[in-house]
Amino acid sequence: MILRERKMRKLPAFSLTELLVVLVIIGILVLLALPNLMPLISKAKSTEAQVQLGHLHTLEKTYFYMHSKYSDDLEEIGFEQQKTVLEGGQANYIIEIVESSSTGFIAKATAVVDFDGDGTYNVWEIDQDKNLKEVVKD
């Protein structure tokens, strides 16, 4: 008898229809907010390039103090290129040394993903004086 009373009593809950309506409203709000958030997403991802180039600058300076010249080889200075998102990794940029000599170097970070979908890939550069600049904005 007690078991039957429990089955007959309704529990307060949301129906499937109510849950679906809420999910649709959340989806619409996300779609409306996404274009406004794209510049923030691009800016946050460009921090990766800045940090990686700063690290590369430190490695190049260390190499320069030991050998009195800058290197054009990432492995020689001890820089490990992370796997990009295209290769199944998490890196959004490819780091490379564009030129090096006994007096200076230029390194470049090129995005492998178009963050805002406009066809332009973000590019950052750094030199021996740690002048970090965005060459191509995404």
XYZ file of N, CA, C and O in Angstrom:
552
model
N 0.816 -1.189 0.000
C 0.000 0.000 0.000
C 0.864 1.257 0.000
O 0.589 2.183 -0.738
N 1.891 1.267 0.829
C 2.795 2.420 0.883
C 3.526 2.580 -0.449
O 3.729 3.692 -0.921
N 3.910 1.482 -1.049
C 4.598 1.512 -2.329
C 3.713 2.133 -3.405
O 4.174 2.913 -4.236
N 2.432 1.811 -3.397
C 1.487 2.330 -4.376
C 1.302 3.844 -4.195
O 1.204 4.580 -5.166
N 1.289 4.333 -2.961
C 1.148 5.760 -2.700
C 2.351 6.548 -3.226
O 2.206 7.645 -3.737
N 3.520 5.955 -3.106
C 4.726 6.625 -3.617
C 4.695 6.752 -5.137
O 5.120 7.732 -5.700
N 4.206 5.732 -5.805
C 4.134 5.771 -7.267
C 3.098 6.774 -7.741
O 3.248 7.385 -8.779
N 2.046 6.948 -7.014
C 0.979 7.848 -7.406
C 1.356 9.317 -7.200
O 0.855 10.195 -7.881
N 2.225 9.594 -6.248
C 2.622 10.957 -5.958
C 3.565 11.469 -7.052
O 4.521 10.802 -7.422
N 3.303 12.656 -7.590
C 4.171 13.228 -8.626
C 5.306 14.003 -7.979
O 5.103 14.730 -7.011
N 6.470 13.860 -8.569
C 7.630 14.597 -8.096
C 7.776 15.877 -8.924
O 7.570 15.868 -10.138
N 8.157 16.972 -8.283
C 8.348 18.212 -9.055
C 9.588 18.072 -9.947
O 10.669 17.729 -9.476
N 9.400 18.338 -11.242
C 10.514 18.211 -12.193
C 10.187 19.020 -13.444
O 9.071 19.496 -13.627
N 11.199 19.161 -14.303
C 11.008 19.844 -15.570
C 10.679 18.814 -16.635
O 11.227 17.711 -16.652
N 9.853 19.203 -17.580
C 9.533 18.296 -18.678
C 10.618 18.398 -19.747
O 11.412 19.352 -19.779
N 10.624 17.449 -20.629
C 11.611 17.439 -21.710
C 11.443 18.672 -22.603
O 12.415 19.271 -23.042
N 10.218 19.058 -22.838
C 9.950 20.237 -23.667
C 10.531 21.497 -23.038
O 11.140 22.325 -23.724
N 10.349 21.648 -21.750
C 10.896 22.821 -21.065
C 12.416 22.859 -21.148
O 13.011 23.917 -21.389
N 13.054 21.710 -20.984
C 14.519 21.656 -21.082
C 14.994 22.004 -22.484
O 15.986 22.715 -22.662
N 14.306 21.515 -23.505
C 14.699 21.814 -24.885
C 14.533 23.293 -25.201
O 15.366 23.885 -25.902
N 13.480 23.920 -24.707
C 13.281 25.352 -24.933
C 14.422 26.145 -24.310
O 14.963 27.082 -24.923
N 14.827 25.783 -23.113
C 15.940 26.468 -22.446
C 17.230 26.291 -23.247
O 17.988 27.247 -23.441
N 17.505 25.082 -23.747
C 18.713 24.844 -24.549
C 18.707 25.651 -25.841
O 19.740 26.174 -26.265
N 17.560 25.768 -26.479
C 17.466 26.563 -27.708
C 17.736 28.037 -27.405
O 18.465 28.713 -28.142
N 17.195 28.543 -26.305
C 17.429 29.946 -25.934
C 18.909 30.182 -25.648
O 19.488 31.170 -26.107
N 19.551 29.273 -24.944
C 20.992 29.401 -24.667
C 21.785 29.370 -25.965
O 22.716 30.150 -26.160
N 21.417 28.501 -26.885
C 22.098 28.424 -28.182
C 21.986 29.714 -28.968
O 22.950 30.181 -29.570
N 20.813 30.300 -28.973
C 20.617 31.570 -29.680
C 21.453 32.676 -29.042
O 22.080 33.485 -29.746
N 21.493 32.722 -27.725
C 22.306 33.739 -27.039
C 23.787 33.579 -27.351
O 24.504 34.565 -27.541
N 24.265 32.339 -27.427
C 25.679 32.094 -27.765
C 25.958 32.562 -29.188
O 26.984 33.190 -29.455
N 25.056 32.268 -30.113
C 25.259 32.707 -31.500
C 25.264 34.230 -31.624
O 25.969 34.788 -32.458
N 24.467 34.901 -30.808
C 24.458 36.367 -30.840
C 25.732 36.955 -30.236
O 26.218 37.998 -30.680
N 26.277 36.303 -29.230
C 27.454 36.833 -28.528
C 28.761 36.473 -29.217
O 29.766 37.164 -29.038
N 28.791 35.407 -30.006
C 30.041 34.909 -30.595
C 30.787 35.933 -31.443
O 32.002 36.082 -31.284
N 30.141 36.680 -32.334
C 30.903 37.677 -33.124
C 31.584 38.729 -32.258
O 32.652 39.218 -32.606
N 30.978 39.081 -31.148
C 31.598 40.058 -30.253
C 32.774 39.472 -29.493
O 33.656 40.205 -29.042
N 32.797 38.158 -29.328
C 33.859 37.508 -28.568
C 35.061 37.113 -29.425
O 36.123 36.826 -28.886
N 34.923 37.089 -30.740
C 36.014 36.635 -31.614
C 37.298 37.447 -31.439
O 38.380 36.872 -31.384
N 37.250 38.782 -31.352
C 38.501 39.517 -31.131
C 39.179 39.144 -29.807
O 40.399 39.081 -29.738
N 38.387 38.880 -28.789
C 38.962 38.474 -27.507
C 39.611 37.104 -27.601
O 40.662 36.862 -27.007
N 38.991 36.208 -28.355
C 39.551 34.871 -28.537
C 40.869 34.959 -29.297
O 41.861 34.328 -28.933
N 40.912 35.769 -30.357
C 42.150 35.951 -31.130
C 43.257 36.545 -30.269
O 44.412 36.120 -30.338
N 42.903 37.520 -29.451
C 43.893 38.160 -28.581
C 44.439 37.166 -27.560
O 45.642 37.138 -27.288
N 43.573 36.362 -27.008
C 44.012 35.368 -26.024
C 44.924 34.331 -26.664
O 45.935 33.936 -26.080
N 44.600 33.900 -27.873
C 45.434 32.901 -28.542
C 46.767 33.486 -28.990
O 47.762 32.783 -29.063
N 46.810 34.791 -29.287
C 48.068 35.405 -29.697
C 49.057 35.481 -28.527
O 50.258 35.638 -28.743
N 48.568 35.349 -27.312
C 49.454 35.314 -26.146
C 50.408 34.130 -26.247
O 51.556 34.221 -25.821
N 49.931 33.033 -26.829
C 50.798 31.861 -27.027
C 52.020 32.227 -27.859
O 53.148 31.867 -27.511
N 51.819 32.966 -28.940
C 52.934 33.369 -29.805
C 53.904 34.262 -29.050
O 55.127 34.105 -29.148
N 53.378 35.197 -28.280
C 54.229 36.117 -27.535
C 55.077 35.381 -26.504
O 56.274 35.658 -26.358
N 54.482 34.438 -25.806
C 55.214 33.682 -24.786
C 56.283 32.807 -25.438
O 57.429 32.747 -24.973
N 55.934 32.132 -26.524
C 56.892 31.254 -27.206
C 58.061 32.059 -27.787
O 59.215 31.632 -27.693
N 57.765 33.211 -28.366
C 58.847 34.041 -28.908
C 59.717 34.619 -27.798
O 60.930 34.763 -27.965
N 59.124 34.945 -26.670
C 59.912 35.406 -25.520
C 60.859 34.321 -25.023
O 62.020 34.596 -24.694
N 60.375 33.094 -24.992
C 61.215 31.962 -24.590
C 62.343 31.747 -25.602
O 63.498 31.524 -25.226
N 62.006 31.830 -26.888
C 63.018 31.668 -27.934
C 64.079 32.765 -27.820
O 65.270 32.497 -27.990
N 63.666 33.983 -27.495
C 64.619 35.082 -27.312
C 65.606 34.757 -26.193
O 66.812 34.966 -26.331
N 65.111 34.225 -25.085
C 65.977 33.856 -23.963
C 66.974 32.782 -24.376
O 68.162 32.870 -24.035
N 66.502 31.785 -25.120
C 67.402 30.721 -25.582
C 68.456 31.265 -26.552
O 69.631 30.872 -26.485
N 68.058 32.164 -27.443
C 69.009 32.760 -28.389
C 70.064 33.594 -27.654
O 71.243 33.555 -27.999
N 69.639 34.357 -26.652
C 70.594 35.164 -25.882
C 71.597 34.269 -25.148
O 72.794 34.554 -25.118
N 71.105 33.187 -24.565
C 71.993 32.243 -23.883
C 72.997 31.657 -24.874
O 74.189 31.559 -24.582
N 72.517 31.261 -26.057
C 73.395 30.724 -27.093
C 74.415 31.777 -27.532
O 75.586 31.474 -27.734
N 73.980 33.028 -27.652
C 74.874 34.112 -28.061
C 75.992 34.314 -27.041
O 77.152 34.506 -27.409
N 75.667 34.260 -25.752
C 76.685 34.448 -24.717
C 77.714 33.323 -24.723
O 78.864 33.536 -24.362
N 77.311 32.151 -25.163
C 78.231 31.010 -25.191
C 79.037 30.935 -26.485
O 80.179 30.488 -26.474
N 78.461 31.363 -27.619
C 79.106 31.172 -28.919
C 79.390 32.464 -29.677
O 79.903 32.419 -30.805
N 79.020 33.608 -29.143
C 79.224 34.922 -29.767
C 78.564 35.048 -31.139
O 79.041 35.767 -32.019
N 77.499 34.337 -31.332
C 76.681 34.452 -32.549
C 75.302 33.891 -32.236
O 75.114 33.174 -31.249
N 74.338 34.249 -33.065
C 72.984 33.715 -32.927
C 72.827 32.511 -33.834
O 73.452 32.425 -34.881
N 71.967 31.598 -33.450
C 71.766 30.374 -34.218
C 70.500 30.475 -35.069
O 69.557 31.171 -34.714
N 70.515 29.748 -36.193
C 69.311 29.668 -37.017
C 68.628 28.312 -36.891
O 67.695 28.007 -37.614
N 69.097 27.496 -35.941
C 68.560 26.155 -35.738
C 67.864 26.071 -34.376
O 68.495 26.279 -33.330
N 66.586 25.766 -34.391
C 65.818 25.681 -33.144
C 66.342 24.583 -32.223
O 66.406 24.759 -31.004
N 66.712 23.452 -32.793
C 67.220 22.337 -31.973
C 68.556 22.683 -31.324
O 68.820 22.282 -30.196
N 69.369 23.429 -32.029
C 70.695 23.797 -31.519
C 70.603 24.662 -30.255
O 71.425 24.553 -29.352
N 69.585 25.505 -30.196
C 69.438 26.357 -29.015
C 68.568 25.707 -27.939
O 68.424 26.241 -26.844
N 67.975 24.557 -28.252
C 67.175 23.829 -27.270
C 65.694 24.153 -27.282
O 64.992 23.884 -26.317
N 65.189 24.710 -28.367
C 63.764 25.033 -28.465
C 63.022 23.848 -29.058
O 63.369 23.349 -30.115
N 61.985 23.390 -28.357
C 61.164 22.288 -28.852
C 59.866 22.829 -29.409
O 59.091 23.430 -28.681
N 59.653 22.592 -30.682
C 58.405 23.010 -31.327
C 57.301 22.058 -30.900
O 57.424 20.847 -31.053
N 56.225 22.601 -30.352
C 55.094 21.769 -29.953
C 54.306 21.342 -31.179
O 54.337 22.002 -32.210
N 53.578 20.231 -31.047
C 52.708 19.801 -32.134
C 51.573 20.806 -32.282
O 50.986 21.240 -31.308
N 51.277 21.148 -33.530
C 50.188 22.099 -33.787
C 48.841 21.393 -33.723
O 48.765 20.165 -33.726
N 47.790 22.180 -33.697
C 46.440 21.613 -33.670
C 46.159 20.814 -34.939
O 45.354 19.881 -34.925
N 46.838 21.138 -36.018
C 46.675 20.384 -37.264
C 47.308 18.999 -37.173
O 46.919 18.086 -37.888
N 48.284 18.853 -36.270
C 48.978 17.580 -36.079
C 48.436 16.813 -34.868
O 49.005 15.816 -34.473
N 47.373 17.304 -34.281
C 46.796 16.650 -33.118
C 47.316 17.177 -31.794
O 47.035 16.606 -30.746
N 48.083 18.255 -31.817
C 48.608 18.858 -30.594
C 47.771 20.035 -30.144
O 46.599 20.152 -30.501
N 48.401 20.931 -29.363
C 47.664 22.070 -28.838
C 48.208 23.421 -29.300
O 47.604 24.447 -29.022
N 49.343 23.446 -29.992
C 49.950 24.712 -30.414
C 49.183 25.322 -31.588
O 48.786 24.618 -32.518
N 48.969 26.628 -31.532
C 48.286 27.339 -32.607
C 49.259 28.054 -33.535
O 48.838 28.657 -34.515
N 50.563 28.016 -33.208
C 51.574 28.742 -33.981
C 52.754 27.839 -34.319
O 53.119 26.963 -33.536
N 53.353 28.105 -35.469
C 54.620 27.482 -35.850
C 55.697 28.536 -35.631
O 55.588 29.661 -36.116
N 56.729 28.166 -34.890
C 57.832 29.075 -34.584
C 58.996 28.759 -35.509
O 59.343 27.585 -35.696
N 59.610 29.797 -36.070
C 60.777 29.599 -36.928
C 61.715 30.798 -36.810
O 61.298 31.900 -36.488
N 62.986 30.534 -37.060
C 63.986 31.606 -37.080
C 64.157 32.015 -38.533
O 64.569 31.218 -39.370
N 63.828 33.260 -38.830
C 63.850 33.759 -40.205
C 65.280 34.047 -40.649
O 65.693 33.658 -41.740
N 66.049 34.736 -39.796
C 67.448 35.027 -40.116
C 68.249 35.156 -38.834
O 67.718 35.490 -37.775
N 69.536 34.856 -38.958
C 70.430 35.004 -37.807
C 71.837 35.310 -38.301
O 72.219 34.926 -39.398
N 72.573 36.032 -37.468
C 73.950 36.388 -37.794
C 74.709 36.552 -36.490
O 74.211 36.214 -35.428
N 75.895 37.114 -36.578
C 76.666 37.332 -35.360
C 76.168 38.564 -34.602
O 76.533 38.768 -33.449
N 75.331 39.366 -35.245
C 74.860 40.593 -34.589
C 73.378 40.585 -34.237
O 72.928 41.443 -33.483
N 72.607 39.670 -34.786
C 71.184 39.672 -34.482
C 70.432 38.505 -35.079
O 70.992 37.683 -35.799
N 69.166 38.441 -34.761
C 68.293 37.410 -35.315
C 66.868 37.952 -35.394
O 66.512 38.918 -34.728
N 66.072 37.300 -36.214
C 64.638 37.564 -36.286
C 63.936 36.218 -36.277
O 64.263 35.329 -37.066
N 62.988 36.062 -35.354
C 62.192 34.844 -35.270
C 60.736 35.199 -35.520
O 60.297 36.320 -35.247
N 59.993 34.236 -36.061
C 58.609 34.492 -36.449
C 57.703 33.385 -35.925
O 58.084 32.214 -35.911
N 56.511 33.781 -35.488
C 55.464 32.833 -35.091
C 54.287 33.046 -36.033
O 53.714 34.132 -36.087
N 53.932 32.015 -36.791
C 52.842 32.097 -37.750
C 51.721 31.180 -37.307
O 51.947 30.000 -37.020
N 50.507 31.710 -37.250
C 49.348 30.912 -36.841
C 49.058 29.844 -37.888
O 49.212 30.073 -39.088
N 48.634 28.681 -37.426
C 48.246 27.607 -38.334
C 46.729 27.551 -38.476
O 46.204 26.792 -39.286
N 46.039 28.373 -37.689
C 44.574 28.416 -37.694
C 44.132 29.860 -37.908
O 44.714 30.778 -37.342
N 43.130 30.038 -38.733
C 42.532 31.360 -38.934
C 41.500 31.558 -37.829
O 40.408 31.012 -37.884
N 41.856 32.337 -36.813
C 41.027 32.457 -35.615
C 39.655 33.056 -35.867
O 38.680 32.630 -35.290
N 39.573 34.066 -36.732
C 38.274 34.707 -36.942
C 37.648 34.381 -38.300
O 36.622 34.937 -38.659
N 38.278 33.494 -39.065
C 37.693 33.020 -40.313
C 37.718 34.002 -41.469
O 36.972 33.842 -42.426
N 38.598 35.008 -41.424
C 38.644 35.992 -42.506
C 39.705 35.683 -43.562
O 39.913 36.459 -44.479
N 40.415 34.566 -43.427
C 41.429 34.183 -44.407
C 42.815 34.716 -44.108
O 43.754 34.455 -44.847
N 42.981 35.473 -43.042
C 44.267 36.040 -42.655
C 44.807 35.291 -41.442
O 44.074 35.065 -40.487
N 46.079 34.925 -41.502
C 46.712 34.206 -40.410
C 47.622 35.148 -39.627
O 48.413 35.890 -40.209
N 47.515 35.103 -38.328
C 48.260 35.972 -37.427
C 49.756 35.662 -37.474
O 50.154 34.504 -37.475
N 50.606 36.715 -37.524
C 52.064 36.546 -37.552
C 52.694 37.525 -36.565
O 52.367 38.714 -36.562
N 53.601 37.014 -35.734
C 54.355 37.815 -34.775
C 55.834 37.640 -35.057
O 56.263 36.577 -35.521
N 56.639 38.677 -34.757
C 58.099 38.614 -34.907
C 58.776 39.174 -33.663
O 58.227 40.034 -32.977
N 59.995 38.673 -33.426
C 60.831 39.188 -32.339
C 62.259 39.261 -32.848
O 62.655 38.473 -33.710
N 63.032 40.222 -32.345
C 64.433 40.332 -32.738
C 65.340 40.207 -31.520
O 64.883 39.941 -30.413
N 66.635 40.409 -31.732
C 67.627 40.236 -30.668
C 67.444 41.238 -29.525
O 67.889 40.995 -28.410
N 66.797 42.364 -29.780
C 66.568 43.364 -28.741
C 65.230 43.160 -28.024
O 64.776 44.034 -27.292
N 64.596 42.052 -28.293
C 63.298 41.666 -27.722
C 62.187 42.624 -28.156
O 61.245 42.876 -27.418
N 62.307 43.150 -29.370
C 61.242 43.961 -29.957
C 60.202 43.015 -30.532
O 60.397 42.432 -31.579
N 59.118 42.879 -29.837
C 58.047 41.971 -30.220
C 56.969 42.776 -30.936
O 56.478 43.773 -30.402
N 56.632 42.369 -32.167
C 55.600 43.106 -32.907
C 54.720 42.154 -33.691
O 55.142 41.091 -34.120
N 53.470 42.583 -33.839
C 52.501 41.826 -34.626
C 52.613 42.298 -36.062
O 52.289 43.442 -36.380
N 53.067 41.430 -36.941
C 53.294 41.784 -38.346
C 51.991 41.731 -39.128
O 51.686 42.636 -39.901
N 51.212 40.661 -38.908
C 49.924 40.492 -39.587
C 48.873 40.239 -38.513
O 48.986 39.287 -37.759
N 47.863 41.093 -38.475
C 46.770 40.917 -37.510
C 45.738 39.958 -38.070
O 45.485 39.942 -39.266
N 45.150 39.187 -37.175
C 44.076 38.275 -37.597
C 42.753 38.864 -37.177
O 42.537 39.258 -36.075
